[in-house]
Amino acid sequence: RKWRVGFVCTSDGWERGMARRLTGGERVISRHILCDFDGTIVLEDVTDALLERFALPEWRALEVAWQAGRIGSRACMSGQIALLRVVPSELDRYLDQLEIDPDFPAFVGHAHRLGWKVTVVSDGVDYAIRRILNRHGLGHLPVFANHLEHLDGDCYRLSFPHANPDCLPVSGTCKCHVARQSGSMRILIGDGASDFCAAGAVQMVWAKDALLRHCRERGLPHRPFSRFSDCLELLLSAGGALPRASLSLPARLTGTG
């Protein structure tokens, strides 16, 4: 693999390896950060929150069937969204209350200046993702997610423009397929089971919660994070083409303070 030399998960080895490739004369065709949304960018699981608040109670039976492995996430999500009962104006009011990680906009800005493309890849609902991102000035980010269609009144339907017939977990959005189409160097940022397949299709994972446990159990190259302030430090420690002074590096990365 192109990144096998120098790209190791040690205390600082992967950062040195990445820095050499960003600054050492090797031309990198594309650098891509794939970022989960629910529980990662936004501080809660938006789909679960919508179901808890607005869905008919039968949604819980579908959740149990999915957790037991009797249905895939695509069938689960499709059935659950069909049980939503909320008019669009009320849906918007609720979505407008949800907050993102406060450091995510700064992370995106630094990533773009360092030549990284940032894409949101989610097995959640595109309408909710786009509305929340737009409210925070991030509507320009590409989004791969399941498509919400308003039918009439308070009813909805979900479709799956990024599904893959070969997807083993039968996800609505096949993240590993998206990852493999996303350039020569890829970092995944995520927290949950929907990120497991993509974790094996990237060079590095920045992980928390269930995804962190998955990476540890399988020996995948990874770094733990809690908030996007941590991700920003990981990004900056990887190096880049910008002058050091322009990056506003944290003191513990520069050796000062």
Short mmCIF file of C-alpha atoms in Angstrom, two decimals:
data_model
loop_
_atom_site.label_atom_id
_atom_site.label_comp_id
_atom_site.label_asym_id
_atom_site.label_seq_id
_atom_site.Cartn_x
_atom_site.Cartn_y
_atom_site.Cartn_z
CA ARG A 1 0.00 0.00 0.00
CA LYS A 2 1.21 3.47 -0.79
CA TRP A 3 1.23 4.49 2.89
CA ARG A 4 2.80 1.43 4.48
CA VAL A 5 6.20 3.09 5.00
CA GLY A 6 6.26 5.54 7.89
CA PHE A 7 2.53 5.33 8.57
CA VAL A 8 2.59 3.53 11.90
CA CYS A 9 0.57 3.88 15.09
CA THR A 10 3.21 4.65 17.68
CA SER A 11 3.50 7.56 20.09
CA ASP A 12 4.49 9.92 17.29
CA GLY A 13 5.39 7.75 14.29
CA TRP A 14 2.30 8.28 12.18
CA GLU A 15 2.59 12.05 12.48
CA ARG A 16 6.24 11.94 11.33
CA GLY A 17 5.34 9.66 8.44
CA MET A 18 2.49 11.87 7.33
CA ALA A 19 4.56 15.03 7.71
CA ARG A 20 7.26 13.60 5.43
CA ARG A 21 4.71 13.00 2.72
CA LEU A 22 3.11 16.42 3.05
CA THR A 23 6.38 18.35 3.06
CA GLY A 24 9.12 16.06 1.73
CA GLY A 25 8.67 16.37 -2.00
CA GLU A 26 6.36 13.43 -2.65
CA ARG A 27 3.35 14.69 -4.55
CA VAL A 28 0.10 13.76 -2.82
CA ILE A 29 -2.83 13.60 -5.22
CA SER A 30 -5.57 13.94 -2.61
CA ARG A 31 -5.96 14.11 1.16
CA HIS A 32 -9.38 13.40 2.55
CA ILE A 33 -10.95 13.48 6.01
CA LEU A 34 -14.18 11.48 6.32
CA CYS A 35 -16.18 12.55 9.33
CA ASP A 36 -19.16 10.90 10.99
CA PHE A 37 -21.98 13.21 12.12
CA ASP A 38 -24.17 11.80 14.91
CA GLY A 39 -22.25 11.76 18.17
CA THR A 40 -19.15 13.12 16.44
CA ILE A 41 -19.83 16.52 14.85
CA VAL A 42 -23.14 16.99 16.66
CA LEU A 43 -23.15 16.25 20.36
CA GLU A 44 -25.90 13.63 20.29
CA ASP A 45 -27.42 11.07 17.94
CA VAL A 46 -29.83 13.21 15.92
CA THR A 47 -31.78 10.31 14.43
CA ASP A 48 -32.38 8.73 17.83
CA ALA A 49 -33.40 12.10 19.25
CA LEU A 50 -35.94 12.62 16.46
CA LEU A 51 -37.40 9.14 16.97
CA GLU A 52 -37.63 9.60 20.72
CA ARG A 53 -39.50 12.86 20.30
CA PHE A 54 -41.63 12.42 17.19
CA ALA A 55 -41.99 8.76 16.17
CA LEU A 56 -44.80 6.32 16.87
CA PRO A 57 -43.78 3.82 19.58
CA GLU A 58 -43.37 0.95 17.10
CA TRP A 59 -39.94 2.35 16.21
CA ARG A 60 -38.50 0.65 19.28
CA ALA A 61 -39.38 -2.84 18.00
CA LEU A 62 -37.37 -2.11 14.85
CA GLU A 63 -34.46 -0.96 16.98
CA VAL A 64 -34.54 -4.22 18.94
CA ALA A 65 -34.64 -6.24 15.71
CA TRP A 66 -31.63 -4.34 14.37
CA GLN A 67 -29.67 -4.74 17.60
CA ALA A 68 -30.40 -8.48 17.52
CA GLY A 69 -29.10 -8.72 13.95
CA ARG A 70 -32.45 -9.74 12.46
CA ILE A 71 -32.53 -6.75 10.10
CA GLY A 72 -29.88 -4.44 8.67
CA SER A 73 -29.58 -0.77 9.48
CA ARG A 74 -31.11 0.16 6.12
CA ALA A 75 -34.37 -1.69 6.82
CA CYS A 76 -34.36 -0.41 10.38
CA MET A 77 -33.94 3.24 9.40
CA SER A 78 -36.47 3.03 6.59
CA GLY A 79 -39.12 1.61 8.89
CA GLN A 80 -38.38 4.03 11.69
CA ILE A 81 -38.47 7.16 9.53
CA ALA A 82 -41.84 6.01 8.16
CA LEU A 83 -43.08 6.21 11.76
CA LEU A 84 -42.11 9.87 12.23
CA ARG A 85 -45.06 12.20 12.79
CA VAL A 86 -43.93 15.82 12.74
CA VAL A 87 -44.73 18.74 10.44
CA PRO A 88 -41.70 20.32 8.73
CA SER A 89 -41.86 23.57 10.70
CA GLU A 90 -41.76 21.73 14.01
CA LEU A 91 -38.95 19.50 12.72
CA ASP A 92 -36.93 22.59 11.85
CA ARG A 93 -37.51 24.19 15.23
CA TYR A 94 -36.23 21.07 16.94
CA LEU A 95 -33.16 20.72 14.70
CA ASP A 96 -32.29 24.37 15.31
CA GLN A 97 -31.79 23.59 19.01
CA LEU A 98 -29.07 21.00 18.41
CA GLU A 99 -25.46 22.03 18.91
CA ILE A 100 -22.29 20.87 17.21
CA ASP A 101 -18.87 20.48 18.77
CA PRO A 102 -17.75 24.11 19.15
CA ASP A 103 -14.29 23.37 17.74
CA PHE A 104 -15.52 21.69 14.55
CA PRO A 105 -15.66 24.90 12.43
CA ALA A 106 -12.07 25.75 13.36
CA PHE A 107 -11.01 22.20 12.58
CA VAL A 108 -12.58 22.42 9.12
CA GLY A 109 -10.91 25.76 8.45
CA HIS A 110 -7.45 24.48 9.36
CA ALA A 111 -7.98 21.25 7.41
CA HIS A 112 -8.86 23.15 4.25
CA ARG A 113 -5.86 25.47 4.62
CA LEU A 114 -3.63 22.41 4.95
CA GLY A 115 -5.02 20.92 1.75
CA TRP A 116 -7.43 18.37 3.26
CA LYS A 117 -10.91 17.87 1.89
CA VAL A 118 -13.49 17.32 4.66
CA THR A 119 -16.59 15.26 3.89
CA VAL A 120 -19.43 14.29 6.21
CA VAL A 121 -20.27 10.58 5.84
CA SER A 122 -23.26 9.47 7.88
CA ASP A 123 -25.82 6.69 8.15
CA GLY A 124 -28.19 9.37 9.41
CA VAL A 125 -30.57 11.78 7.69
CA ASP A 126 -29.29 14.28 5.13
CA TYR A 127 -31.92 16.95 5.80
CA ALA A 128 -31.05 17.15 9.49
CA ILE A 129 -27.32 17.18 8.77
CA ARG A 130 -27.54 19.94 6.17
CA ARG A 131 -29.81 22.14 8.26
CA ILE A 132 -27.52 21.91 11.28
CA LEU A 133 -24.36 22.50 9.22
CA ASN A 134 -25.94 25.46 7.41
CA ARG A 135 -26.78 27.10 10.73
CA HIS A 136 -23.10 26.95 11.68
CA GLY A 137 -21.78 28.28 8.36
CA LEU A 138 -20.69 24.83 7.14
CA GLY A 139 -23.20 24.27 4.37
CA HIS A 140 -20.37 23.99 1.83
CA LEU A 141 -19.23 20.62 3.17
CA PRO A 142 -20.06 17.59 1.00
CA VAL A 143 -22.51 15.21 2.71
CA PHE A 144 -23.07 11.50 2.08
CA ALA A 145 -26.15 10.40 4.01
CA ASN A 146 -29.61 8.87 3.66
CA HIS A 147 -32.14 11.09 1.90
CA LEU A 148 -35.23 12.33 3.74
CA GLU A 149 -38.29 12.98 1.60
CA HIS A 150 -41.34 14.79 2.96
CA LEU A 151 -44.44 13.05 1.66
CA ASP A 152 -47.42 15.00 2.98
CA GLY A 153 -48.48 16.57 6.25
CA ASP A 154 -46.36 15.00 8.97
CA CYS A 155 -45.12 11.88 7.10
CA TYR A 156 -41.74 11.07 5.57
CA ARG A 157 -39.85 8.49 3.56
CA LEU A 158 -36.16 7.59 3.55
CA SER A 159 -34.15 6.59 0.48
CA PHE A 160 -30.56 5.42 0.18
CA PRO A 161 -28.56 7.07 -2.61
CA HIS A 162 -25.26 5.86 -1.14
CA ALA A 163 -26.18 2.26 -0.42
CA ASN A 164 -24.02 -0.58 -1.73
CA PRO A 165 -25.55 -3.98 -2.59
CA ASP A 166 -22.35 -5.66 -1.36
CA CYS A 167 -22.42 -3.89 2.03
CA LEU A 168 -22.21 -6.62 4.69
CA PRO A 169 -23.96 -4.67 7.49
CA VAL A 170 -26.61 -3.58 4.93
CA SER A 171 -26.12 0.06 5.88
CA GLY A 172 -28.04 2.90 4.32
CA THR A 173 -24.78 4.70 3.60
CA CYS A 174 -21.93 2.29 2.91
CA LYS A 175 -19.07 4.21 4.48
CA CYS A 176 -16.36 1.79 3.39
CA HIS A 177 -17.44 2.22 -0.25
CA VAL A 178 -17.34 6.01 0.12
CA ALA A 179 -13.91 5.76 1.78
CA ARG A 180 -12.41 3.70 -1.03
CA GLN A 181 -13.50 6.32 -3.56
CA SER A 182 -12.01 9.20 -1.56
CA GLY A 183 -8.43 9.62 -2.69
CA SER A 184 -4.96 8.40 -1.90
CA MET A 185 -4.77 9.39 1.78
CA ARG A 186 -7.73 9.07 4.12
CA ILE A 187 -8.49 9.73 7.78
CA LEU A 188 -11.75 8.63 9.38
CA ILE A 189 -13.21 10.43 12.41
CA GLY A 190 -16.04 8.65 14.18
CA ASP A 191 -17.53 7.03 17.23
CA GLY A 192 -19.85 4.12 16.46
CA ALA A 193 -20.71 0.85 14.77
CA SER A 194 -21.60 2.50 11.45
CA ASP A 195 -17.92 3.48 11.17
CA PHE A 196 -16.51 -0.03 11.66
CA CYS A 197 -16.30 -1.02 8.00
CA ALA A 198 -14.74 2.29 6.94
CA ALA A 199 -12.10 1.97 9.65
CA GLY A 200 -10.48 -0.80 7.60
CA ALA A 201 -10.52 1.29 4.40
CA VAL A 202 -8.47 4.28 5.60
CA GLN A 203 -4.88 4.88 6.67
CA MET A 204 -5.74 6.34 10.08
CA VAL A 205 -8.77 6.48 12.39
CA TRP A 206 -9.41 9.14 15.02
CA ALA A 207 -11.85 7.34 17.25
CA LYS A 208 -13.89 7.45 20.44
CA ASP A 209 -16.43 5.22 22.19
CA ALA A 210 -17.38 2.03 20.32
CA LEU A 211 -15.15 2.82 17.35
CA LEU A 212 -12.16 3.24 19.63
CA ARG A 213 -12.78 -0.18 21.17
CA HIS A 214 -13.15 -1.68 17.68
CA CYS A 215 -9.83 -0.23 16.53
CA ARG A 216 -8.03 -1.46 19.64
CA GLU A 217 -9.47 -4.97 19.34
CA ARG A 218 -8.46 -5.27 15.68
CA GLY A 219 -5.14 -3.49 15.83
CA LEU A 220 -6.16 -0.76 13.37
CA PRO A 221 -4.01 2.39 13.20
CA HIS A 222 -5.84 4.91 15.36
CA ARG A 223 -5.67 7.79 17.77
CA PRO A 224 -8.25 8.45 20.51
CA PHE A 225 -10.09 11.76 20.75
CA SER A 226 -12.86 13.25 22.85
CA ARG A 227 -13.60 16.56 21.14
CA PHE A 228 -12.57 18.31 17.93
CA SER A 229 -9.99 20.30 19.87
CA ASP A 230 -8.13 16.97 20.09
CA CYS A 231 -8.61 16.35 16.36
CA LEU A 232 -7.22 19.80 15.60
CA GLU A 233 -4.05 18.99 17.53
CA LEU A 234 -3.71 15.67 15.73
CA LEU A 235 -4.13 17.41 12.38
CA LEU A 236 -1.56 20.07 13.16
CA SER A 237 0.93 17.55 14.51
CA ALA A 238 0.79 15.77 11.15
CA GLY A 239 2.51 18.74 9.52
CA GLY A 240 1.56 20.56 6.34
CA ALA A 241 2.56 23.06 3.73
CA LEU A 242 1.60 26.17 5.70
CA PRO A 243 4.19 28.12 7.66
CA ARG A 244 4.27 27.00 11.26
CA ALA A 245 3.39 30.43 12.64
CA SER A 246 0.15 30.58 10.64
CA LEU A 247 -1.28 27.48 12.32
CA SER A 248 -1.72 28.83 15.88
CA LEU A 249 -0.24 25.61 17.25
CA PRO A 250 -1.16 24.66 20.84
CA ALA A 251 1.70 25.28 23.27
CA ARG A 252 2.23 21.61 24.08
CA LEU A 253 2.86 20.87 20.38
CA THR A 254 5.39 23.66 19.94
CA GLY A 255 7.28 22.93 23.13
CA THR A 256 6.50 26.37 24.57
CA GLY A 257 4.55 26.90 27.75
#
